[in-house]
Amino acid sequence: MKADTELRFAQAKKHRQALFKKLKNNSVALLSAATLKTRSHDTEYSYRQHSDFYYLSGFVEDQAMLALIKRPAGNKVVLFCQPKDKTKEIWSGILTGPDAAVGQLHIDEAWPIGELDQRMPALIDGSERVYYSIGQDAALDTRVSMWVNDLRARTRQGARAPVQFEMLDPLVHEMRLFKDAAEVKLMQKAADISARAHCRAMLAARDGLYEYHLEAELQHEFISSGARFPAYNSIVAAGANACILHYIENNKPLRDGDLVLIDAGCEYEYYAADITRTFPVSGKFSKEQKALYDIVLKAQLKAIDAIKPGVAWDEPHNITVRVITEGLVELGLLKGNVKKLIADGAYRDFYMHRAGHWLGIDVHDAGSYLKGDKWRPYEAGMVTTIEPGIYVSPDNKKVAKKWRGIGIRIEDDVLVTRKGNRVLTHAVPKTTAEIEALMAGRQ
């Protein structure tokens, strides 16, 4: 664990060094830690650090501010954090404190958060430009204005207030889009834990259990493997619930004859996995279920095969649209010319979302999907999900009753490599034969 912590701080230092190269001279970049969120009355949700703040600091305590100051004479990193407080530590846990933070985080200075307003004007004095998340944090907006006005009021004494203000987010988010070897290692760990969790849920499925029983199996594997939290609310959707894309109630019974769609991934050391598998409660796919499943799988495999440097981000999605539309026509759920059906968007009655998203510290990770007005090409180090699906609404009277209420999605996490790609989540069975073979071993 100590080694993991030291690696986290070393990675953050590396990220700061890269960001300094992007900042203009005589500038300062400011980041505020996430705040505690109330769950009910006087209890809070488990604390999670702001993703950008974590990326650049590795620091996981609240009530903190990070300043990256770039000058011709050299760069300086300053942290404001909670001071050591024995009484508070009895109730809420050990605090790092400013003195220890300097060495642990590989920074230049650290001060008590209570001195922030006193010290910050001097730190930004002489900066021509301030980078921060303008408009994203009302408290920080107010504070930046206060610090700048303090300097403006002292111009006759030689103070120099910043005159330009820029969004920090685009710089940091472009960096976060590209994962280095250490980040890929963490994402592979998250993927492996999540893969075991999905297999565990498949093996636990039984007629008469409830969706939340499978959610418990997922959570057990996450936590026992050192990933205390899911990367997002786990979706365990049985039967027609699978046609609700973000279904999270997870409180309905499992029934033989139904499919279960599980969309779940853990967060390991702040890095997310995101996997979806769909499987039969009974352990055997029906004819109709298998027919639709095989279309989705074919679409997903073809989309993954297309991922390599230079390919436009939307090309895998376009492939899934084409394969799914062709398959639905073959089965008679859609009628007409495939090209026209695609142009008319007829497939959206069954497939209404895009085929993937960036993945990293956030499950829907930072980074632009466009370069100018065009879809950006894939580059080595990017990680994307590929997750096509078919959802036949139980209310869709345009199709035969035997198809209604079937929802299927298959999702994997894909790293773009120099020559192609690598599927991080390969350890979960994916073909109908593989899934049925795994489930046949249930006790």
Tab-separated table of C-alpha atoms in Angstrom:
chain	number	residue	atom	x	y	z
A	1	MET	CA	0.000	0.000	0.000
A	2	LYS	CA	2.841	2.403	0.827
A	3	ALA	CA	4.378	1.718	-2.576
A	4	ASP	CA	1.036	2.447	-4.258
A	5	THR	CA	0.802	5.763	-2.398
A	6	GLU	CA	4.329	6.778	-3.340
A	7	LEU	CA	3.623	5.871	-6.972
A	8	ARG	CA	0.459	7.992	-6.875
A	9	PHE	CA	2.407	11.059	-5.744
A	10	ALA	CA	5.185	10.427	-8.282
A	11	GLN	CA	2.609	10.172	-11.065
A	12	ALA	CA	1.004	13.427	-9.966
A	13	LYS	CA	4.399	15.145	-10.060
A	14	LYS	CA	4.912	13.861	-13.595
A	15	HIS	CA	1.503	15.235	-14.588
A	16	ARG	CA	2.304	18.635	-13.065
A	17	GLN	CA	5.572	18.808	-14.978
A	18	ALA	CA	3.710	18.122	-18.204
A	19	LEU	CA	1.107	20.769	-17.400
A	20	PHE	CA	3.767	23.388	-16.643
A	21	LYS	CA	4.980	22.981	-20.239
A	22	LYS	CA	1.502	23.918	-21.460
A	23	LEU	CA	1.097	26.968	-19.221
A	24	LYS	CA	2.267	30.338	-20.473
A	25	ASN	CA	4.981	32.246	-18.609
A	26	ASN	CA	3.989	34.472	-15.711
A	27	SER	CA	0.867	32.456	-15.019
A	28	VAL	CA	-0.738	30.526	-12.191
A	29	ALA	CA	-3.079	27.544	-12.336
A	30	LEU	CA	-5.507	27.006	-9.471
A	31	LEU	CA	-7.392	23.847	-8.523
A	32	SER	CA	-9.772	23.359	-5.627
A	33	ALA	CA	-10.400	20.037	-3.887
A	34	ALA	CA	-13.851	18.486	-3.925
A	35	THR	CA	-16.126	19.304	-1.016
A	36	LEU	CA	-17.924	16.850	1.224
A	37	LYS	CA	-21.486	16.153	0.077
A	38	THR	CA	-24.350	15.692	2.537
A	39	ARG	CA	-26.213	12.405	2.212
A	40	SER	CA	-28.787	13.010	4.915
A	41	HIS	CA	-28.986	15.502	7.765
A	42	ASP	CA	-25.499	15.392	9.328
A	43	THR	CA	-23.977	12.446	7.453
A	44	GLU	CA	-21.928	12.695	4.269
A	45	TYR	CA	-21.310	10.524	1.257
A	46	SER	CA	-17.916	8.818	1.199
A	47	TYR	CA	-15.436	11.434	0.068
A	48	ARG	CA	-14.002	11.313	-3.438
A	49	GLN	CA	-11.421	13.831	-4.583
A	50	HIS	CA	-12.061	15.991	-7.650
A	51	SER	CA	-10.592	14.104	-10.598
A	52	ASP	CA	-8.396	16.937	-11.932
A	53	PHE	CA	-7.154	17.793	-8.443
A	54	TYR	CA	-6.253	14.146	-7.865
A	55	TYR	CA	-4.548	13.860	-11.257
A	56	LEU	CA	-2.223	16.752	-10.423
A	57	SER	CA	-1.687	16.156	-6.706
A	58	GLY	CA	-2.528	12.601	-5.633
A	59	PHE	CA	-3.958	14.263	-2.504
A	60	VAL	CA	-7.231	12.776	-1.244
A	61	GLU	CA	-8.266	15.139	1.571
A	62	ASP	CA	-10.961	17.813	1.342
A	63	GLN	CA	-10.497	21.521	2.161
A	64	ALA	CA	-7.458	21.936	-0.066
A	65	MET	CA	-6.232	24.226	-2.838
A	66	LEU	CA	-3.384	23.640	-5.304
A	67	ALA	CA	-1.472	26.438	-7.025
A	68	LEU	CA	0.961	25.855	-9.896
A	69	ILE	CA	2.997	29.021	-10.415
A	70	LYS	CA	5.076	29.459	-13.585
A	71	ARG	CA	7.739	32.149	-13.696
A	72	PRO	CA	10.803	32.690	-15.954
A	73	ALA	CA	12.952	32.064	-12.877
A	74	GLY	CA	11.326	28.691	-12.220
A	75	ASN	CA	8.150	26.845	-11.316
A	76	LYS	CA	6.614	26.476	-7.876
A	77	VAL	CA	3.886	24.191	-6.527
A	78	VAL	CA	2.002	25.286	-3.418
A	79	LEU	CA	-0.640	23.340	-1.502
A	80	PHE	CA	-3.076	24.661	1.070
A	81	CYS	CA	-4.551	21.895	3.239
A	82	GLN	CA	-6.032	21.174	6.637
A	83	PRO	CA	-3.554	21.523	9.500
A	84	LYS	CA	-2.867	18.756	11.972
A	85	ASP	CA	-5.619	18.676	14.589
A	86	LYS	CA	-5.569	15.971	17.264
A	87	THR	CA	-9.197	16.513	18.274
A	88	LYS	CA	-10.476	16.329	14.702
A	89	GLU	CA	-8.299	13.307	13.985
A	90	ILE	CA	-9.944	11.406	16.854
A	91	TRP	CA	-13.307	11.820	15.125
A	92	SER	CA	-12.505	11.861	11.417
A	93	GLY	CA	-9.095	10.302	10.768
A	94	ILE	CA	-5.468	11.287	10.426
A	95	LEU	CA	-4.638	14.436	8.467
A	96	THR	CA	-1.438	14.859	6.461
A	97	GLY	CA	-0.823	18.450	7.470
A	98	PRO	CA	1.299	21.041	5.627
A	99	ASP	CA	4.686	19.955	6.991
A	100	ALA	CA	4.382	16.317	5.871
A	101	ALA	CA	2.655	17.259	2.618
A	102	VAL	CA	5.760	18.953	1.198
A	103	GLY	CA	7.816	15.781	1.243
A	104	GLN	CA	5.055	13.306	0.480
A	105	LEU	CA	3.597	15.171	-2.491
A	106	HIS	CA	6.963	16.361	-3.900
A	107	ILE	CA	5.893	20.018	-3.781
A	108	ASP	CA	7.623	23.253	-2.845
A	109	GLU	CA	5.404	24.733	-0.151
A	110	ALA	CA	2.345	23.845	1.895
A	111	TRP	CA	0.312	26.057	4.214
A	112	PRO	CA	-2.790	25.703	6.393
A	113	ILE	CA	-5.993	26.205	4.417
A	114	GLY	CA	-6.984	28.917	6.876
A	115	GLU	CA	-4.177	31.084	5.487
A	116	LEU	CA	-5.364	30.782	1.878
A	117	ASP	CA	-6.885	34.265	1.521
A	118	GLN	CA	-3.956	35.846	3.318
A	119	ARG	CA	-1.238	34.247	1.199
A	120	MET	CA	-2.782	33.772	-2.254
A	121	PRO	CA	-2.632	37.423	-3.423
A	122	ALA	CA	1.134	37.395	-2.933
A	123	LEU	CA	1.435	34.107	-4.811
A	124	ILE	CA	-0.421	35.377	-7.867
A	125	ASP	CA	1.141	38.860	-7.743
A	126	GLY	CA	3.004	39.384	-11.026
A	127	SER	CA	1.068	36.709	-12.894
A	128	GLU	CA	-0.328	37.927	-16.188
A	129	ARG	CA	-2.735	35.007	-16.507
A	130	VAL	CA	-4.794	32.809	-14.157
A	131	TYR	CA	-5.980	29.387	-15.266
A	132	TYR	CA	-8.851	27.764	-13.384
A	133	SER	CA	-12.260	26.176	-13.933
A	134	ILE	CA	-14.113	29.406	-14.574
A	135	GLY	CA	-17.796	29.159	-13.692
A	136	GLN	CA	-17.556	25.604	-12.344
A	137	ASP	CA	-17.119	26.484	-8.671
A	138	ALA	CA	-18.907	29.594	-7.389
A	139	ALA	CA	-16.776	29.724	-4.236
A	140	LEU	CA	-13.548	29.661	-6.249
A	141	ASP	CA	-14.893	32.295	-8.679
A	142	THR	CA	-15.590	34.565	-5.731
A	143	ARG	CA	-12.186	33.966	-4.177
A	144	VAL	CA	-10.261	34.602	-7.395
A	145	SER	CA	-12.130	37.885	-7.824
A	146	MET	CA	-11.321	38.818	-4.239
A	147	TRP	CA	-7.599	38.068	-4.650
A	148	VAL	CA	-7.375	39.963	-7.928
A	149	ASN	CA	-9.228	42.962	-6.500
A	150	ASP	CA	-6.844	42.949	-3.547
A	151	LEU	CA	-3.920	43.268	-5.954
A	152	ARG	CA	-5.655	45.928	-8.050
A	153	ALA	CA	-6.171	48.000	-4.922
A	154	ARG	CA	-2.430	47.927	-4.278
A	155	THR	CA	-1.097	48.800	-7.726
A	156	ARG	CA	0.413	52.045	-6.359
A	157	GLN	CA	2.493	49.908	-4.007
A	158	GLY	CA	3.806	47.901	-6.962
A	159	ALA	CA	1.318	45.015	-6.978
A	160	ARG	CA	0.530	43.592	-10.424
A	161	ALA	CA	-2.828	41.897	-10.871
A	162	PRO	CA	-3.506	39.305	-13.571
A	163	VAL	CA	-5.261	40.647	-16.647
A	164	GLN	CA	-6.196	37.392	-18.404
A	165	PHE	CA	-8.259	34.459	-17.188
A	166	GLU	CA	-8.447	31.133	-19.011
A	167	MET	CA	-10.158	27.790	-18.529
A	168	LEU	CA	-7.736	25.227	-17.137
A	169	ASP	CA	-9.951	22.273	-18.001
A	170	PRO	CA	-9.059	21.893	-21.713
A	171	LEU	CA	-5.345	21.649	-20.929
A	172	VAL	CA	-5.734	19.082	-18.153
A	173	HIS	CA	-8.423	17.073	-19.933
A	174	GLU	CA	-6.336	16.720	-23.076
A	175	MET	CA	-3.551	15.334	-20.887
A	176	ARG	CA	-5.896	12.936	-19.121
A	177	LEU	CA	-7.040	11.530	-22.453
A	178	PHE	CA	-3.652	9.818	-22.934
A	179	LYS	CA	-2.751	7.132	-20.402
A	180	ASP	CA	0.855	6.233	-19.659
A	181	ALA	CA	2.089	2.765	-18.655
A	182	ALA	CA	1.413	3.291	-14.943
A	183	GLU	CA	-2.151	4.425	-15.613
A	184	VAL	CA	-2.785	1.511	-17.957
A	185	LYS	CA	-1.570	-0.846	-15.225
A	186	LEU	CA	-4.151	0.581	-12.810
A	187	MET	CA	-6.887	0.373	-15.432
A	188	GLN	CA	-5.963	-3.251	-16.128
A	189	LYS	CA	-6.254	-3.967	-12.415
A	190	ALA	CA	-9.692	-2.343	-12.319
A	191	ALA	CA	-10.680	-4.356	-15.399
A	192	ASP	CA	-9.503	-7.646	-13.893
A	193	ILE	CA	-11.380	-7.068	-10.638
A	194	SER	CA	-14.515	-6.098	-12.541
A	195	ALA	CA	-14.211	-9.148	-14.788
A	196	ARG	CA	-14.134	-11.450	-11.764
A	197	ALA	CA	-17.168	-9.632	-10.371
A	198	HIS	CA	-19.181	-10.217	-13.547
A	199	CYS	CA	-18.282	-13.909	-13.572
A	200	ARG	CA	-19.255	-14.152	-9.905
A	201	ALA	CA	-22.649	-12.601	-10.658
A	202	MET	CA	-23.270	-15.016	-13.543
A	203	LEU	CA	-22.509	-17.959	-11.293
A	204	ALA	CA	-24.815	-16.651	-8.565
A	205	ALA	CA	-27.851	-16.031	-10.785
A	206	ARG	CA	-30.913	-18.132	-9.917
A	207	ASP	CA	-34.651	-17.994	-10.505
A	208	GLY	CA	-36.267	-16.369	-7.473
A	209	LEU	CA	-33.321	-14.214	-6.446
A	210	TYR	CA	-33.509	-10.448	-6.849
A	211	GLU	CA	-31.397	-8.079	-8.893
A	212	TYR	CA	-29.842	-6.725	-5.709
A	213	HIS	CA	-28.486	-10.177	-4.874
A	214	LEU	CA	-26.316	-9.964	-7.981
A	215	GLU	CA	-25.364	-6.395	-7.139
A	216	ALA	CA	-24.169	-7.715	-3.772
A	217	GLU	CA	-21.975	-10.269	-5.555
A	218	LEU	CA	-20.424	-7.486	-7.625
A	219	GLN	CA	-19.805	-5.341	-4.584
A	220	HIS	CA	-18.296	-8.265	-2.660
A	221	GLU	CA	-15.722	-8.872	-5.380
A	222	PHE	CA	-14.919	-5.184	-5.718
A	223	ILE	CA	-14.308	-4.590	-2.022
A	224	SER	CA	-12.539	-7.866	-1.286
A	225	SER	CA	-10.135	-7.063	-4.134
A	226	GLY	CA	-9.229	-3.642	-2.768
A	227	ALA	CA	-11.617	-1.550	-4.848
A	228	ARG	CA	-13.945	-0.086	-2.236
A	229	PHE	CA	-16.304	1.654	-4.626
A	230	PRO	CA	-18.003	1.041	-7.956
A	231	ALA	CA	-16.969	3.494	-10.651
A	232	TYR	CA	-20.686	4.297	-11.132
A	233	ASN	CA	-24.033	2.995	-9.929
A	234	SER	CA	-24.174	-0.661	-10.934
A	235	ILE	CA	-26.946	-1.619	-13.347
A	236	VAL	CA	-28.491	-5.044	-12.725
A	237	ALA	CA	-31.485	-5.217	-15.046
A	238	ALA	CA	-33.534	-8.397	-15.383
A	239	GLY	CA	-36.076	-9.001	-18.130
A	240	ALA	CA	-37.607	-5.878	-19.654
A	241	ASN	CA	-35.673	-3.691	-17.207
A	242	ALA	CA	-32.717	-4.172	-19.558
A	243	CYS	CA	-34.524	-1.884	-22.020
A	244	ILE	CA	-34.059	0.997	-19.543
A	245	LEU	CA	-30.550	2.228	-20.319
A	246	HIS	CA	-29.667	3.613	-16.885
A	247	TYR	CA	-31.799	1.342	-14.725
A	248	ILE	CA	-30.420	1.346	-11.146
A	249	GLU	CA	-33.345	0.331	-8.927
A	250	ASN	CA	-32.014	-3.245	-8.884
A	251	ASN	CA	-34.961	-4.541	-6.862
A	252	LYS	CA	-36.906	-6.840	-9.193
A	253	PRO	CA	-36.885	-10.659	-9.177
A	254	LEU	CA	-34.907	-12.861	-11.538
A	255	ARG	CA	-36.997	-15.315	-13.548
A	256	ASP	CA	-36.026	-18.292	-15.694
A	257	GLY	CA	-36.547	-17.338	-19.313
A	258	ASP	CA	-35.331	-13.779	-18.752
A	259	LEU	CA	-31.984	-12.226	-19.528
A	260	VAL	CA	-30.011	-10.161	-17.024
A	261	LEU	CA	-28.031	-7.153	-18.220
A	262	ILE	CA	-25.263	-6.114	-15.832
A	263	ASP	CA	-23.382	-2.887	-16.494
A	264	ALA	CA	-20.837	-2.519	-13.695
A	265	GLY	CA	-17.204	-1.713	-13.029
A	266	CYS	CA	-15.084	-0.901	-10.023
A	267	GLU	CA	-12.866	2.083	-9.330
A	268	TYR	CA	-9.328	1.074	-8.391
A	269	GLU	CA	-6.951	3.796	-7.198
A	270	TYR	CA	-9.313	6.303	-8.833
A	271	TYR	CA	-9.258	4.562	-12.252
A	272	ALA	CA	-12.469	3.098	-13.631
A	273	ALA	CA	-13.519	-0.061	-15.416
A	274	ASP	CA	-16.802	-0.288	-17.332
A	275	ILE	CA	-18.124	-3.683	-18.425
A	276	THR	CA	-21.531	-4.856	-19.626
A	277	ARG	CA	-22.577	-8.451	-20.096
A	278	THR	CA	-26.017	-9.931	-20.760
A	279	PHE	CA	-26.801	-13.509	-19.793
A	280	PRO	CA	-29.787	-15.824	-19.183
A	281	VAL	CA	-31.023	-16.478	-15.648
A	282	SER	CA	-31.511	-20.145	-16.573
A	283	GLY	CA	-28.031	-20.454	-18.051
A	284	LYS	CA	-29.433	-21.088	-21.551
A	285	PHE	CA	-30.294	-18.509	-24.208
A	286	SER	CA	-33.615	-18.871	-26.001
A	287	LYS	CA	-33.639	-18.858	-29.806
A	288	GLU	CA	-34.759	-15.214	-29.972
A	289	GLN	CA	-32.337	-14.091	-27.273
A	290	LYS	CA	-29.422	-15.763	-29.012
A	291	ALA	CA	-30.375	-14.291	-32.395
A	292	LEU	CA	-30.320	-10.732	-31.056
A	293	TYR	CA	-27.283	-11.359	-28.865
A	294	ASP	CA	-25.230	-12.618	-31.798
A	295	ILE	CA	-26.017	-9.442	-33.760
A	296	VAL	CA	-24.804	-7.261	-30.894
A	297	LEU	CA	-21.682	-9.365	-30.450
A	298	LYS	CA	-20.898	-9.234	-34.175
A	299	ALA	CA	-21.288	-5.449	-34.115
A	300	GLN	CA	-19.042	-5.125	-31.090
A	301	LEU	CA	-16.278	-7.355	-32.442
A	302	LYS	CA	-16.218	-5.562	-35.793
A	303	ALA	CA	-16.117	-2.175	-34.034
A	304	ILE	CA	-13.229	-3.246	-31.810
A	305	ASP	CA	-11.336	-4.603	-34.811
A	306	ALA	CA	-11.539	-1.156	-36.410
A	307	ILE	CA	-9.859	0.654	-33.505
A	308	LYS	CA	-6.304	1.734	-34.277
A	309	PRO	CA	-4.376	4.999	-34.559
A	310	GLY	CA	-5.678	7.249	-37.301
A	311	VAL	CA	-9.238	5.892	-37.352
A	312	ALA	CA	-11.884	8.544	-36.632
A	313	TRP	CA	-13.577	8.240	-33.235
A	314	ASP	CA	-17.051	7.743	-34.704
A	315	GLU	CA	-16.065	4.965	-37.131
A	316	PRO	CA	-16.633	2.108	-34.617
A	317	HIS	CA	-20.070	3.560	-33.872
A	318	ASN	CA	-20.914	3.702	-37.575
A	319	ILE	CA	-19.893	0.056	-37.882
A	320	THR	CA	-22.207	-0.957	-35.034
A	321	VAL	CA	-25.099	0.936	-36.625
A	322	ARG	CA	-24.583	-0.837	-39.926
A	323	VAL	CA	-24.209	-4.339	-38.450
A	324	ILE	CA	-27.182	-3.924	-36.108
A	325	THR	CA	-29.417	-2.524	-38.841
A	326	GLU	CA	-28.491	-5.368	-41.181
A	327	GLY	CA	-29.194	-7.898	-38.446
A	328	LEU	CA	-32.560	-6.423	-37.543
A	329	VAL	CA	-33.571	-6.513	-41.218
A	330	GLU	CA	-32.546	-10.159	-41.487
A	331	LEU	CA	-34.690	-11.015	-38.449
A	332	GLY	CA	-37.631	-8.955	-39.711
A	333	LEU	CA	-37.659	-6.398	-36.888
A	334	LEU	CA	-36.897	-3.708	-39.454
A	335	LYS	CA	-38.083	-3.709	-43.045
A	336	GLY	CA	-36.584	-1.869	-45.979
A	337	ASN	CA	-33.278	-0.899	-47.541
A	338	VAL	CA	-30.421	-0.903	-45.016
A	339	LYS	CA	-28.844	2.344	-46.244
A	340	LYS	CA	-32.160	4.177	-46.183
A	341	LEU	CA	-33.039	2.790	-42.746
A	342	ILE	CA	-29.716	4.089	-41.442
A	343	ALA	CA	-30.192	7.470	-43.119
A	344	ASP	CA	-33.698	7.717	-41.636
A	345	GLY	CA	-32.459	6.668	-38.175
A	346	ALA	CA	-34.911	3.746	-38.045
A	347	TYR	CA	-32.440	1.739	-35.959
A	348	ARG	CA	-32.844	4.218	-33.070
A	349	ASP	CA	-36.031	2.450	-31.988
A	350	PHE	CA	-33.714	-0.393	-30.977
A	351	TYR	CA	-30.278	1.230	-30.565
A	352	MET	CA	-30.465	4.760	-29.247
A	353	HIS	CA	-27.014	5.492	-27.806
A	354	ARG	CA	-23.490	5.841	-29.173
A	355	ALA	CA	-21.092	2.932	-29.165
A	356	GLY	CA	-18.674	4.210	-26.527
A	357	HIS	CA	-16.956	6.915	-24.506
A	358	TRP	CA	-13.531	7.768	-23.097
A	359	LEU	CA	-12.564	5.952	-19.908
A	360	GLY	CA	-10.072	6.830	-17.174
A	361	ILE	CA	-10.259	8.530	-13.805
A	362	ASP	CA	-13.908	9.243	-14.615
A	363	VAL	CA	-16.068	6.550	-16.138
A	364	HIS	CA	-17.163	9.069	-18.770
A	365	ASP	CA	-13.685	10.465	-18.904
A	366	ALA	CA	-12.363	13.868	-19.793
A	367	GLY	CA	-11.201	14.713	-23.297
A	368	SER	CA	-12.662	16.130	-26.480
A	369	TYR	CA	-14.216	13.884	-29.118
A	370	LEU	CA	-13.607	16.478	-31.825
A	371	LYS	CA	-10.608	18.118	-33.451
A	372	GLY	CA	-11.984	21.360	-34.783
A	373	ASP	CA	-15.247	20.409	-36.435
A	374	LYS	CA	-14.271	16.797	-37.191
A	375	TRP	CA	-14.220	13.634	-35.110
A	376	ARG	CA	-10.735	13.241	-33.727
A	377	PRO	CA	-8.671	10.197	-34.728
A	378	TYR	CA	-7.667	7.551	-32.226
A	379	GLU	CA	-4.118	7.794	-30.890
A	380	ALA	CA	-2.030	5.414	-28.807
A	381	GLY	CA	-2.749	5.742	-25.088
A	382	MET	CA	-6.450	6.514	-25.406
A	383	VAL	CA	-8.920	4.182	-23.707
A	384	THR	CA	-12.480	3.876	-24.973
A	385	THR	CA	-15.445	1.642	-24.293
A	386	ILE	CA	-17.237	-0.179	-27.089
A	387	GLU	CA	-20.823	-0.966	-26.086
A	388	PRO	CA	-23.423	-1.596	-28.790
A	389	GLY	CA	-26.864	-2.839	-27.805
A	390	ILE	CA	-30.307	-3.838	-28.973
A	391	TYR	CA	-33.335	-2.967	-26.843
A	392	VAL	CA	-36.772	-4.149	-27.904
A	393	SER	CA	-39.249	-2.209	-25.825
A	394	PRO	CA	-42.019	-4.300	-24.231
A	395	ASP	CA	-44.400	-1.700	-25.709
A	396	ASN	CA	-43.092	-2.019	-29.279
A	397	LYS	CA	-46.172	-3.290	-31.121
A	398	LYS	CA	-44.387	-3.093	-34.478
A	399	VAL	CA	-42.574	-6.371	-33.799
A	400	ALA	CA	-43.747	-9.850	-32.920
A	401	LYS	CA	-44.417	-10.484	-29.227
A	402	LYS	CA	-41.579	-13.010	-28.979
A	403	TRP	CA	-39.024	-10.195	-29.362
A	404	ARG	CA	-40.534	-7.714	-26.905
A	405	GLY	CA	-38.792	-6.971	-23.638
A	406	ILE	CA	-35.400	-8.288	-24.723
A	407	GLY	CA	-32.537	-5.920	-23.911
A	408	ILE	CA	-28.913	-6.746	-24.727
A	409	ARG	CA	-25.698	-4.748	-24.380
A	410	ILE	CA	-22.084	-5.935	-24.559
A	411	GLU	CA	-19.332	-3.588	-23.414
A	412	ASP	CA	-15.553	-3.794	-23.143
A	413	ASP	CA	-12.728	-1.383	-22.364
A	414	VAL	CA	-10.261	-0.948	-25.220
A	415	LEU	CA	-6.777	0.569	-25.082
A	416	VAL	CA	-5.478	2.066	-28.314
A	417	THR	CA	-1.927	0.835	-28.945
A	418	ARG	CA	0.676	1.943	-31.469
A	419	LYS	CA	-0.376	-0.696	-33.997
A	420	GLY	CA	-3.948	-1.483	-33.000
A	421	ASN	CA	-5.717	-2.095	-29.719
A	422	ARG	CA	-5.870	-4.229	-26.604
A	423	VAL	CA	-9.068	-5.248	-24.853
A	424	LEU	CA	-8.522	-4.739	-21.118
A	425	THR	CA	-11.700	-6.588	-20.119
A	426	HIS	CA	-11.137	-9.778	-22.097
A	427	ALA	CA	-11.464	-12.004	-19.009
A	428	VAL	CA	-15.283	-11.982	-18.997
A	429	PRO	CA	-16.999	-14.636	-21.167
A	430	LYS	CA	-18.689	-13.013	-24.131
A	431	THR	CA	-20.005	-15.515	-26.666
A	432	THR	CA	-23.244	-17.346	-25.912
A	433	ALA	CA	-21.322	-20.622	-25.815
A	434	GLU	CA	-18.774	-19.237	-23.327
A	435	ILE	CA	-21.472	-17.812	-21.088
A	436	GLU	CA	-23.509	-21.011	-21.127
A	437	ALA	CA	-20.386	-23.072	-20.372
A	438	LEU	CA	-19.528	-20.881	-17.372
A	439	MET	CA	-23.065	-20.985	-16.008
A	440	ALA	CA	-23.264	-24.749	-16.461
A	441	GLY	CA	-20.730	-24.966	-13.639
A	442	ARG	CA	-23.047	-23.354	-11.097
A	443	GLN	CA	-23.357	-25.311	-7.859
